[in-house]
Amino acid sequence: MGDNQDASIKVVLENGKLLLVRCPDEKTICEFTLDDLAEIIEFRYATPWNKSKDILEKLAIIINDIVDAYANIPERPPAKDDLMRAVKLRMSYSEKET
């Protein structure tokens, strides 16, 4: 990381990409697509590329659903169990409340 040894790195999943982001300046220092990650899984664990990519795409959708549920209800975040149920049933958290 060069001259800034005190900087930490955060992993961010955004728009189907895994980003390595340097803190505190929030500069993206590396980006991996789902294809990149599927290729790593394929070779590291002898898992077919198409199966790996399918699982990663589903994971990205689920993570986005979880983030959306928390972001859209800031005044009263859902409990983990309620959120998991809503995501499993593909409901928005606000639909669950009605």
PDB file of N, CA and C in Angstrom:
ATOM      1  N   MET A   1       0.823  -1.191   0.000  1.00  0.00           N
ATOM      2  CA  MET A   1       0.000   0.000   0.000  1.00  0.00           C
ATOM      3  C   MET A   1       0.867   1.254   0.000  1.00  0.00           C
ATOM      4  N   GLY A   2       2.102   1.083  -0.238  1.00  0.00           N
ATOM      5  CA  GLY A   2       2.960   2.243  -0.393  1.00  0.00           C
ATOM      6  C   GLY A   2       3.269   2.932   0.909  1.00  0.00           C
ATOM      7  N   ASP A   3       3.147   4.273   0.907  1.00  0.00           N
ATOM      8  CA  ASP A   3       3.539   5.056   2.068  1.00  0.00           C
ATOM      9  C   ASP A   3       2.480   5.155   3.153  1.00  0.00           C
ATOM     10  N   ASN A   4       1.282   4.667   2.928  1.00  0.00           N
ATOM     11  CA  ASN A   4       0.212   4.796   3.916  1.00  0.00           C
ATOM     12  C   ASN A   4      -0.072   3.436   4.556  1.00  0.00           C
ATOM     13  N   GLN A   5       0.791   2.998   5.467  1.00  0.00           N
ATOM     14  CA  GLN A   5       0.654   1.702   6.106  1.00  0.00           C
ATOM     15  C   GLN A   5      -0.504   1.649   7.102  1.00  0.00           C
ATOM     16  N   ASP A   6      -1.006   2.814   7.561  1.00  0.00           N
ATOM     17  CA  ASP A   6      -2.084   2.842   8.542  1.00  0.00           C
ATOM     18  C   ASP A   6      -3.468   2.727   7.916  1.00  0.00           C
ATOM     19  N   ALA A   7      -3.563   2.815   6.610  1.00  0.00           N
ATOM     20  CA  ALA A   7      -4.862   2.749   5.947  1.00  0.00           C
ATOM     21  C   ALA A   7      -5.419   1.331   6.038  1.00  0.00           C
ATOM     22  N   SER A   8      -6.721   1.231   6.237  1.00  0.00           N
ATOM     23  CA  SER A   8      -7.355  -0.081   6.246  1.00  0.00           C
ATOM     24  C   SER A   8      -8.113  -0.268   4.938  1.00  0.00           C
ATOM     25  N   ILE A   9      -8.433  -1.502   4.664  1.00  0.00           N
ATOM     26  CA  ILE A   9      -9.145  -1.854   3.434  1.00  0.00           C
ATOM     27  C   ILE A   9     -10.504  -2.423   3.822  1.00  0.00           C
ATOM     28  N   LYS A  10     -11.531  -1.964   3.146  1.00  0.00           N
ATOM     29  CA  LYS A  10     -12.880  -2.515   3.336  1.00  0.00           C
ATOM     30  C   LYS A  10     -13.299  -3.203   2.052  1.00  0.00           C
ATOM     31  N   VAL A  11     -14.083  -4.235   2.203  1.00  0.00           N
ATOM     32  CA  VAL A  11     -14.637  -4.960   1.063  1.00  0.00           C
ATOM     33  C   VAL A  11     -16.074  -4.490   0.885  1.00  0.00           C
ATOM     34  N   VAL A  12     -16.408  -4.076  -0.328  1.00  0.00           N
ATOM     35  CA  VAL A  12     -17.735  -3.553  -0.623  1.00  0.00           C
ATOM     36  C   VAL A  12     -18.299  -4.326  -1.808  1.00  0.00           C
ATOM     37  N   LEU A  13     -19.526  -4.804  -1.676  1.00  0.00           N
ATOM     38  CA  LEU A  13     -20.214  -5.430  -2.788  1.00  0.00           C
ATOM     39  C   LEU A  13     -21.191  -4.401  -3.323  1.00  0.00           C
ATOM     40  N   GLU A  14     -20.973  -3.989  -4.569  1.00  0.00           N
ATOM     41  CA  GLU A  14     -21.792  -2.929  -5.141  1.00  0.00           C
ATOM     42  C   GLU A  14     -22.026  -3.212  -6.614  1.00  0.00           C
ATOM     43  N   ASN A  15     -23.283  -3.208  -7.011  1.00  0.00           N
ATOM     44  CA  ASN A  15     -23.651  -3.422  -8.410  1.00  0.00           C
ATOM     45  C   ASN A  15     -23.021  -4.680  -8.988  1.00  0.00           C
ATOM     46  N   GLY A  16     -23.030  -5.751  -8.211  1.00  0.00           N
ATOM     47  CA  GLY A  16     -22.499  -7.016  -8.690  1.00  0.00           C
ATOM     48  C   GLY A  16     -20.991  -7.061  -8.805  1.00  0.00           C
ATOM     49  N   LYS A  17     -20.307  -6.152  -8.154  1.00  0.00           N
ATOM     50  CA  LYS A  17     -18.845  -6.139  -8.165  1.00  0.00           C
ATOM     51  C   LYS A  17     -18.338  -6.119  -6.737  1.00  0.00           C
ATOM     52  N   LEU A  18     -17.211  -6.773  -6.509  1.00  0.00           N
ATOM     53  CA  LEU A  18     -16.546  -6.736  -5.222  1.00  0.00           C
ATOM     54  C   LEU A  18     -15.436  -5.698  -5.319  1.00  0.00           C
ATOM     55  N   LEU A  19     -15.512  -4.688  -4.471  1.00  0.00           N
ATOM     56  CA  LEU A  19     -14.541  -3.600  -4.499  1.00  0.00           C
ATOM     57  C   LEU A  19     -13.689  -3.638  -3.247  1.00  0.00           C
ATOM     58  N   LEU A  20     -12.388  -3.397  -3.408  1.00  0.00           N
ATOM     59  CA  LEU A  20     -11.504  -3.174  -2.275  1.00  0.00           C
ATOM     60  C   LEU A  20     -11.340  -1.671  -2.177  1.00  0.00           C
ATOM     61  N   VAL A  21     -11.744  -1.123  -1.041  1.00  0.00           N
ATOM     62  CA  VAL A  21     -11.784   0.327  -0.870  1.00  0.00           C
ATOM     63  C   VAL A  21     -10.848   0.716   0.269  1.00  0.00           C
ATOM     64  N   ARG A  22      -9.971   1.663  -0.005  1.00  0.00           N
ATOM     65  CA  ARG A  22      -9.037   2.148   1.011  1.00  0.00           C
ATOM     66  C   ARG A  22      -9.745   3.157   1.909  1.00  0.00           C
ATOM     67  N   CYS A  23      -9.534   3.019   3.193  1.00  0.00           N
ATOM     68  CA  CYS A  23     -10.116   3.947   4.156  1.00  0.00           C
ATOM     69  C   CYS A  23      -9.012   4.835   4.698  1.00  0.00           C
ATOM     70  N   PRO A  24      -9.255   6.026   5.071  1.00  0.00           N
ATOM     71  CA  PRO A  24     -10.562   6.688   5.134  1.00  0.00           C
ATOM     72  C   PRO A  24     -10.927   7.447   3.864  1.00  0.00           C
ATOM     73  N   ASP A  25     -10.069   7.461   2.840  1.00  0.00           N
ATOM     74  CA  ASP A  25     -10.356   8.279   1.653  1.00  0.00           C
ATOM     75  C   ASP A  25     -11.370   7.652   0.697  1.00  0.00           C
ATOM     76  N   GLU A  26     -11.787   6.412   0.955  1.00  0.00           N
ATOM     77  CA  GLU A  26     -12.799   5.705   0.172  1.00  0.00           C
ATOM     78  C   GLU A  26     -12.433   5.561  -1.297  1.00  0.00           C
ATOM     79  N   LYS A  27     -11.153   5.466  -1.594  1.00  0.00           N
ATOM     80  CA  LYS A  27     -10.696   5.267  -2.967  1.00  0.00           C
ATOM     81  C   LYS A  27     -10.724   3.772  -3.291  1.00  0.00           C
ATOM     82  N   THR A  28     -11.357   3.413  -4.409  1.00  0.00           N
ATOM     83  CA  THR A  28     -11.380   2.025  -4.856  1.00  0.00           C
ATOM     84  C   THR A  28     -10.002   1.683  -5.405  1.00  0.00           C
ATOM     85  N   ILE A  29      -9.399   0.649  -4.833  1.00  0.00           N
ATOM     86  CA  ILE A  29      -8.055   0.282  -5.269  1.00  0.00           C
ATOM     87  C   ILE A  29      -8.036  -0.979  -6.123  1.00  0.00           C
ATOM     88  N   CYS A  30      -9.133  -1.756  -6.084  1.00  0.00           N
ATOM     89  CA  CYS A  30      -9.226  -2.947  -6.923  1.00  0.00           C
ATOM     90  C   CYS A  30     -10.700  -3.323  -7.062  1.00  0.00           C
ATOM     91  N   GLU A  31     -11.038  -3.893  -8.215  1.00  0.00           N
ATOM     92  CA  GLU A  31     -12.425  -4.259  -8.495  1.00  0.00           C
ATOM     93  C   GLU A  31     -12.452  -5.652  -9.108  1.00  0.00           C
ATOM     94  N   PHE A  32     -13.339  -6.500  -8.592  1.00  0.00           N
ATOM     95  CA  PHE A  32     -13.522  -7.843  -9.123  1.00  0.00           C
ATOM     96  C   PHE A  32     -14.969  -7.988  -9.580  1.00  0.00           C
ATOM     97  N   THR A  33     -15.175  -8.451 -10.797  1.00  0.00           N
ATOM     98  CA  THR A  33     -16.523  -8.727 -11.281  1.00  0.00           C
ATOM     99  C   THR A  33     -16.952 -10.107 -10.787  1.00  0.00           C
ATOM    100  N   LEU A  34     -18.221 -10.433 -10.948  1.00  0.00           N
ATOM    101  CA  LEU A  34     -18.681 -11.765 -10.598  1.00  0.00           C
ATOM    102  C   LEU A  34     -17.983 -12.812 -11.459  1.00  0.00           C
ATOM    103  N   ASP A  35     -17.683 -12.463 -12.714  1.00  0.00           N
ATOM    104  CA  ASP A  35     -16.936 -13.379 -13.576  1.00  0.00           C
ATOM    105  C   ASP A  35     -15.553 -13.659 -12.999  1.00  0.00           C
ATOM    106  N   ASP A  36     -14.886 -12.610 -12.509  1.00  0.00           N
ATOM    107  CA  ASP A  36     -13.561 -12.789 -11.899  1.00  0.00           C
ATOM    108  C   ASP A  36     -13.641 -13.725 -10.698  1.00  0.00           C
ATOM    109  N   LEU A  37     -14.622 -13.482  -9.837  1.00  0.00           N
ATOM    110  CA  LEU A  37     -14.771 -14.305  -8.638  1.00  0.00           C
ATOM    111  C   LEU A  37     -15.131 -15.748  -8.990  1.00  0.00           C
ATOM    112  N   ALA A  38     -16.005 -15.925  -9.992  1.00  0.00           N
ATOM    113  CA  ALA A  38     -16.368 -17.275 -10.435  1.00  0.00           C
ATOM    114  C   ALA A  38     -15.144 -18.006 -10.982  1.00  0.00           C
ATOM    115  N   GLU A  39     -14.285 -17.289 -11.684  1.00  0.00           N
ATOM    116  CA  GLU A  39     -13.059 -17.900 -12.212  1.00  0.00           C
ATOM    117  C   GLU A  39     -12.144 -18.352 -11.076  1.00  0.00           C
ATOM    118  N   ILE A  40     -12.027 -17.537 -10.035  1.00  0.00           N
ATOM    119  CA  ILE A  40     -11.204 -17.912  -8.883  1.00  0.00           C
ATOM    120  C   ILE A  40     -11.774 -19.169  -8.220  1.00  0.00           C
ATOM    121  N   ILE A  41     -13.090 -19.195  -8.012  1.00  0.00           N
ATOM    122  CA  ILE A  41     -13.725 -20.359  -7.384  1.00  0.00           C
ATOM    123  C   ILE A  41     -13.535 -21.598  -8.255  1.00  0.00           C
ATOM    124  N   GLU A  42     -13.690 -21.426  -9.574  1.00  0.00           N
ATOM    125  CA  GLU A  42     -13.546 -22.551 -10.499  1.00  0.00           C
ATOM    126  C   GLU A  42     -12.180 -23.214 -10.342  1.00  0.00           C
ATOM    127  N   PHE A  43     -11.140 -22.424 -10.347  1.00  0.00           N
ATOM    128  CA  PHE A  43      -9.802 -22.993 -10.296  1.00  0.00           C
ATOM    129  C   PHE A  43      -9.379 -23.398  -8.883  1.00  0.00           C
ATOM    130  N   ARG A  44      -9.787 -22.646  -7.903  1.00  0.00           N
ATOM    131  CA  ARG A  44      -9.363 -22.953  -6.527  1.00  0.00           C
ATOM    132  C   ARG A  44     -10.077 -24.171  -5.964  1.00  0.00           C
ATOM    133  N   TYR A  45     -11.366 -24.313  -6.274  1.00  0.00           N
ATOM    134  CA  TYR A  45     -12.161 -25.378  -5.671  1.00  0.00           C
ATOM    135  C   TYR A  45     -12.704 -26.383  -6.689  1.00  0.00           C
ATOM    136  N   ALA A  46     -12.241 -26.337  -7.930  1.00  0.00           N
ATOM    137  CA  ALA A  46     -12.681 -27.256  -8.980  1.00  0.00           C
ATOM    138  C   ALA A  46     -14.209 -27.268  -9.109  1.00  0.00           C
ATOM    139  N   THR A  47     -14.787 -26.086  -9.041  1.00  0.00           N
ATOM    140  CA  THR A  47     -16.235 -25.914  -9.183  1.00  0.00           C
ATOM    141  C   THR A  47     -16.506 -25.338 -10.573  1.00  0.00           C
ATOM    142  N   PRO A  48     -17.460 -25.882 -11.302  1.00  0.00           N
ATOM    143  CA  PRO A  48     -17.731 -25.350 -12.649  1.00  0.00           C
ATOM    144  C   PRO A  48     -18.014 -23.851 -12.616  1.00  0.00           C
ATOM    145  N   TRP A  49     -17.465 -23.146 -13.590  1.00  0.00           N
ATOM    146  CA  TRP A  49     -17.591 -21.690 -13.673  1.00  0.00           C
ATOM    147  C   TRP A  49     -19.057 -21.264 -13.654  1.00  0.00           C
ATOM    148  N   ASN A  50     -19.906 -21.920 -14.465  1.00  0.00           N
ATOM    149  CA  ASN A  50     -21.304 -21.487 -14.544  1.00  0.00           C
ATOM    150  C   ASN A  50     -22.036 -21.684 -13.214  1.00  0.00           C
ATOM    151  N   LYS A  51     -21.692 -22.720 -12.474  1.00  0.00           N
ATOM    152  CA  LYS A  51     -22.311 -22.934 -11.158  1.00  0.00           C
ATOM    153  C   LYS A  51     -21.828 -21.869 -10.172  1.00  0.00           C
ATOM    154  N   SER A  52     -20.536 -21.584 -10.203  1.00  0.00           N
ATOM    155  CA  SER A  52     -19.976 -20.563  -9.317  1.00  0.00           C
ATOM    156  C   SER A  52     -20.595 -19.203  -9.595  1.00  0.00           C
ATOM    157  N   LYS A  53     -20.700 -18.850 -10.871  1.00  0.00           N
ATOM    158  CA  LYS A  53     -21.253 -17.545 -11.215  1.00  0.00           C
ATOM    159  C   LYS A  53     -22.725 -17.461 -10.812  1.00  0.00           C
ATOM    160  N   ASP A  54     -23.466 -18.523 -11.009  1.00  0.00           N
ATOM    161  CA  ASP A  54     -24.878 -18.536 -10.627  1.00  0.00           C
ATOM    162  C   ASP A  54     -25.040 -18.286  -9.127  1.00  0.00           C
ATOM    163  N   ILE A  55     -24.225 -18.958  -8.327  1.00  0.00           N
ATOM    164  CA  ILE A  55     -24.294 -18.785  -6.872  1.00  0.00           C
ATOM    165  C   ILE A  55     -23.918 -17.351  -6.496  1.00  0.00           C
ATOM    166  N   LEU A  56     -22.871 -16.808  -7.097  1.00  0.00           N
ATOM    167  CA  LEU A  56     -22.442 -15.441  -6.802  1.00  0.00           C
ATOM    168  C   LEU A  56     -23.507 -14.419  -7.192  1.00  0.00           C
ATOM    169  N   GLU A  57     -24.150 -14.628  -8.340  1.00  0.00           N
ATOM    170  CA  GLU A  57     -25.213 -13.701  -8.761  1.00  0.00           C
ATOM    171  C   GLU A  57     -26.358 -13.725  -7.766  1.00  0.00           C
ATOM    172  N   LYS A  58     -26.730 -14.912  -7.297  1.00  0.00           N
ATOM    173  CA  LYS A  58     -27.802 -15.021  -6.302  1.00  0.00           C
ATOM    174  C   LYS A  58     -27.402 -14.340  -5.000  1.00  0.00           C
ATOM    175  N   LEU A  59     -26.148 -14.540  -4.589  1.00  0.00           N
ATOM    176  CA  LEU A  59     -25.660 -13.897  -3.367  1.00  0.00           C
ATOM    177  C   LEU A  59     -25.701 -12.380  -3.490  1.00  0.00           C
ATOM    178  N   ALA A  60     -25.299 -11.852  -4.639  1.00  0.00           N
ATOM    179  CA  ALA A  60     -25.327 -10.400  -4.854  1.00  0.00           C
ATOM    180  C   ALA A  60     -26.753  -9.862  -4.752  1.00  0.00           C
ATOM    181  N   ILE A  61     -27.717 -10.580  -5.305  1.00  0.00           N
ATOM    182  CA  ILE A  61     -29.121 -10.160  -5.232  1.00  0.00           C
ATOM    183  C   ILE A  61     -29.595 -10.159  -3.780  1.00  0.00           C
ATOM    184  N   ILE A  62     -29.260 -11.210  -3.044  1.00  0.00           N
ATOM    185  CA  ILE A  62     -29.680 -11.307  -1.641  1.00  0.00           C
ATOM    186  C   ILE A  62     -29.062 -10.187  -0.812  1.00  0.00           C
ATOM    187  N   ILE A  63     -27.773  -9.937  -1.000  1.00  0.00           N
ATOM    188  CA  ILE A  63     -27.119  -8.864  -0.250  1.00  0.00           C
ATOM    189  C   ILE A  63     -27.746  -7.524  -0.586  1.00  0.00           C
ATOM    190  N   ASN A  64     -28.046  -7.271  -1.850  1.00  0.00           N
ATOM    191  CA  ASN A  64     -28.714  -6.019  -2.228  1.00  0.00           C
ATOM    192  C   ASN A  64     -30.082  -5.904  -1.573  1.00  0.00           C
ATOM    193  N   ASP A  65     -30.835  -7.014  -1.491  1.00  0.00           N
ATOM    194  CA  ASP A  65     -32.142  -6.995  -0.829  1.00  0.00           C
ATOM    195  C   ASP A  65     -32.002  -6.650   0.655  1.00  0.00           C
ATOM    196  N   ILE A  66     -30.989  -7.217   1.306  1.00  0.00           N
ATOM    197  CA  ILE A  66     -30.752  -6.929   2.722  1.00  0.00           C
ATOM    198  C   ILE A  66     -30.402  -5.456   2.915  1.00  0.00           C
ATOM    199  N   VAL A  67     -29.505  -4.944   2.099  1.00  0.00           N
ATOM    200  CA  VAL A  67     -29.112  -3.533   2.199  1.00  0.00           C
ATOM    201  C   VAL A  67     -30.314  -2.629   1.953  1.00  0.00           C
ATOM    202  N   ASP A  68     -31.117  -2.942   0.938  1.00  0.00           N
ATOM    203  CA  ASP A  68     -32.304  -2.130   0.635  1.00  0.00           C
ATOM    204  C   ASP A  68     -33.273  -2.098   1.810  1.00  0.00           C
ATOM    205  N   ALA A  69     -33.462  -3.229   2.459  1.00  0.00           N
ATOM    206  CA  ALA A  69     -34.388  -3.273   3.600  1.00  0.00           C
ATOM    207  C   ALA A  69     -33.916  -2.340   4.710  1.00  0.00           C
ATOM    208  N   TYR A  70     -32.640  -2.342   4.989  1.00  0.00           N
ATOM    209  CA  TYR A  70     -32.113  -1.459   6.034  1.00  0.00           C
ATOM    210  C   TYR A  70     -32.093  -0.008   5.598  1.00  0.00           C
ATOM    211  N   ALA A  71     -31.782   0.246   4.341  1.00  0.00           N
ATOM    212  CA  ALA A  71     -31.666   1.626   3.854  1.00  0.00           C
ATOM    213  C   ALA A  71     -33.026   2.306   3.731  1.00  0.00           C
ATOM    214  N   ASN A  72     -34.077   1.552   3.447  1.00  0.00           N
ATOM    215  CA  ASN A  72     -35.392   2.143   3.208  1.00  0.00           C
ATOM    216  C   ASN A  72     -36.208   2.358   4.474  1.00  0.00           C
ATOM    217  N   ILE A  73     -35.741   1.840   5.608  1.00  0.00           N
ATOM    218  CA  ILE A  73     -36.469   2.014   6.857  1.00  0.00           C
ATOM    219  C   ILE A  73     -35.480   2.441   7.942  1.00  0.00           C
ATOM    220  N   PRO A  74     -34.917   3.656   7.823  1.00  0.00           N
ATOM    221  CA  PRO A  74     -33.879   4.061   8.778  1.00  0.00           C
ATOM    222  C   PRO A  74     -34.393   4.318  10.188  1.00  0.00           C
ATOM    223  N   GLU A  75     -35.667   4.694  10.339  1.00  0.00           N
ATOM    224  CA  GLU A  75     -36.165   5.031  11.670  1.00  0.00           C
ATOM    225  C   GLU A  75     -36.411   3.797  12.530  1.00  0.00           C
ATOM    226  N   ARG A  76     -36.646   2.655  11.921  1.00  0.00           N
ATOM    227  CA  ARG A  76     -36.848   1.431  12.693  1.00  0.00           C
ATOM    228  C   ARG A  76     -36.350   0.239  11.881  1.00  0.00           C
ATOM    229  N   PRO A  77     -35.065  -0.050  11.989  1.00  0.00           N
ATOM    230  CA  PRO A  77     -34.514  -1.167  11.208  1.00  0.00           C
ATOM    231  C   PRO A  77     -35.194  -2.481  11.580  1.00  0.00           C
ATOM    232  N   PRO A  78     -35.385  -3.354  10.621  1.00  0.00           N
ATOM    233  CA  PRO A  78     -36.021  -4.637  10.906  1.00  0.00           C
ATOM    234  C   PRO A  78     -35.131  -5.533  11.755  1.00  0.00           C
ATOM    235  N   ALA A  79     -35.753  -6.404  12.527  1.00  0.00           N
ATOM    236  CA  ALA A  79     -35.012  -7.410  13.276  1.00  0.00           C
ATOM    237  C   ALA A  79     -34.443  -8.411  12.282  1.00  0.00           C
ATOM    238  N   LYS A  80     -33.341  -9.030  12.636  1.00  0.00           N
ATOM    239  CA  LYS A  80     -32.674  -9.970  11.742  1.00  0.00           C
ATOM    240  C   LYS A  80     -33.619 -11.085  11.285  1.00  0.00           C
ATOM    241  N   ASP A  81     -34.365 -11.698  12.207  1.00  0.00           N
ATOM    242  CA  ASP A  81     -35.267 -12.789  11.833  1.00  0.00           C
ATOM    243  C   ASP A  81     -36.348 -12.328  10.867  1.00  0.00           C
ATOM    244  N   ASP A  82     -36.907 -11.139  11.094  1.00  0.00           N
ATOM    245  CA  ASP A  82     -37.922 -10.596  10.189  1.00  0.00           C
ATOM    246  C   ASP A  82     -37.329 -10.312   8.814  1.00  0.00           C
ATOM    247  N   LEU A  83     -36.125  -9.763   8.813  1.00  0.00           N
ATOM    248  CA  LEU A  83     -35.467  -9.461   7.554  1.00  0.00           C
ATOM    249  C   LEU A  83     -35.153 -10.740   6.778  1.00  0.00           C
ATOM    250  N   MET A  84     -34.654 -11.752   7.468  1.00  0.00           N
ATOM    251  CA  MET A  84     -34.350 -13.012   6.789  1.00  0.00           C
ATOM    252  C   MET A  84     -35.610 -13.619   6.176  1.00  0.00           C
ATOM    253  N   ARG A  85     -36.700 -13.578   6.904  1.00  0.00           N
ATOM    254  CA  ARG A  85     -37.967 -14.121   6.376  1.00  0.00           C
ATOM    255  C   ARG A  85     -38.405 -13.343   5.140  1.00  0.00           C
ATOM    256  N   ALA A  86     -38.331 -12.025   5.206  1.00  0.00           N
ATOM    257  CA  ALA A  86     -38.742 -11.193   4.073  1.00  0.00           C
ATOM    258  C   ALA A  86     -37.869 -11.461   2.847  1.00  0.00           C
ATOM    259  N   VAL A  87     -36.561 -11.590   3.045  1.00  0.00           N
ATOM    260  CA  VAL A  87     -35.661 -11.841   1.919  1.00  0.00           C
ATOM    261  C   VAL A  87     -35.899 -13.240   1.345  1.00  0.00           C
ATOM    262  N   LYS A  88     -36.106 -14.217   2.213  1.00  0.00           N
ATOM    263  CA  LYS A  88     -36.377 -15.579   1.740  1.00  0.00           C
ATOM    264  C   LYS A  88     -37.640 -15.627   0.885  1.00  0.00           C
ATOM    265  N   LEU A  89     -38.652 -14.859   1.298  1.00  0.00           N
ATOM    266  CA  LEU A  89     -39.930 -14.860   0.570  1.00  0.00           C
ATOM    267  C   LEU A  89     -39.983 -13.818  -0.543  1.00  0.00           C
ATOM    268  N   ARG A  90     -38.845 -13.125  -0.752  1.00  0.00           N
ATOM    269  CA  ARG A  90     -38.733 -12.098  -1.793  1.00  0.00           C
ATOM    270  C   ARG A  90     -39.737 -10.967  -1.612  1.00  0.00           C
ATOM    271  N   MET A  91     -39.960 -10.614  -0.365  1.00  0.00           N
ATOM    272  CA  MET A  91     -40.838  -9.491  -0.049  1.00  0.00           C
ATOM    273  C   MET A  91     -39.959  -8.329   0.368  1.00  0.00           C
ATOM    274  N   SER A  92     -40.419  -7.115   0.115  1.00  0.00           N
ATOM    275  CA  SER A  92     -39.707  -5.994   0.717  1.00  0.00           C
ATOM    276  C   SER A  92     -40.109  -5.966   2.178  1.00  0.00           C
ATOM    277  N   TYR A  93     -39.290  -5.389   3.015  1.00  0.00           N
ATOM    278  CA  TYR A  93     -39.624  -5.363   4.445  1.00  0.00           C
ATOM    279  C   TYR A  93     -40.905  -4.583   4.679  1.00  0.00           C
ATOM    280  N   SER A  94     -41.137  -3.516   3.914  1.00  0.00           N
ATOM    281  CA  SER A  94     -42.345  -2.732   4.106  1.00  0.00           C
ATOM    282  C   SER A  94     -43.603  -3.530   3.758  1.00  0.00           C
ATOM    283  N   GLU A  95     -43.508  -4.486   2.797  1.00  0.00           N
ATOM    284  CA  GLU A  95     -44.648  -5.336   2.491  1.00  0.00           C
ATOM    285  C   GLU A  95     -44.998  -6.216   3.683  1.00  0.00           C
ATOM    286  N   LYS A  96     -43.971  -6.675   4.407  1.00  0.00           N
ATOM    287  CA  LYS A  96     -44.178  -7.519   5.567  1.00  0.00           C
ATOM    288  C   LYS A  96     -44.944  -6.782   6.661  1.00  0.00           C
ATOM    289  N   GLU A  97     -44.680  -5.497   6.785  1.00  0.00           N
ATOM    290  CA  GLU A  97     -45.299  -4.706   7.849  1.00  0.00           C
ATOM    291  C   GLU A  97     -46.782  -4.433   7.611  1.00  0.00           C
ATOM    292  N   THR A  98     -47.246  -4.521   6.377  1.00  0.00           N
ATOM    293  CA  THR A  98     -48.642  -4.198   6.085  1.00  0.00           C
ATOM    294  C   THR A  98     -49.549  -5.394   6.240  1.00  0.00           C
TER     295      THR A  98
END
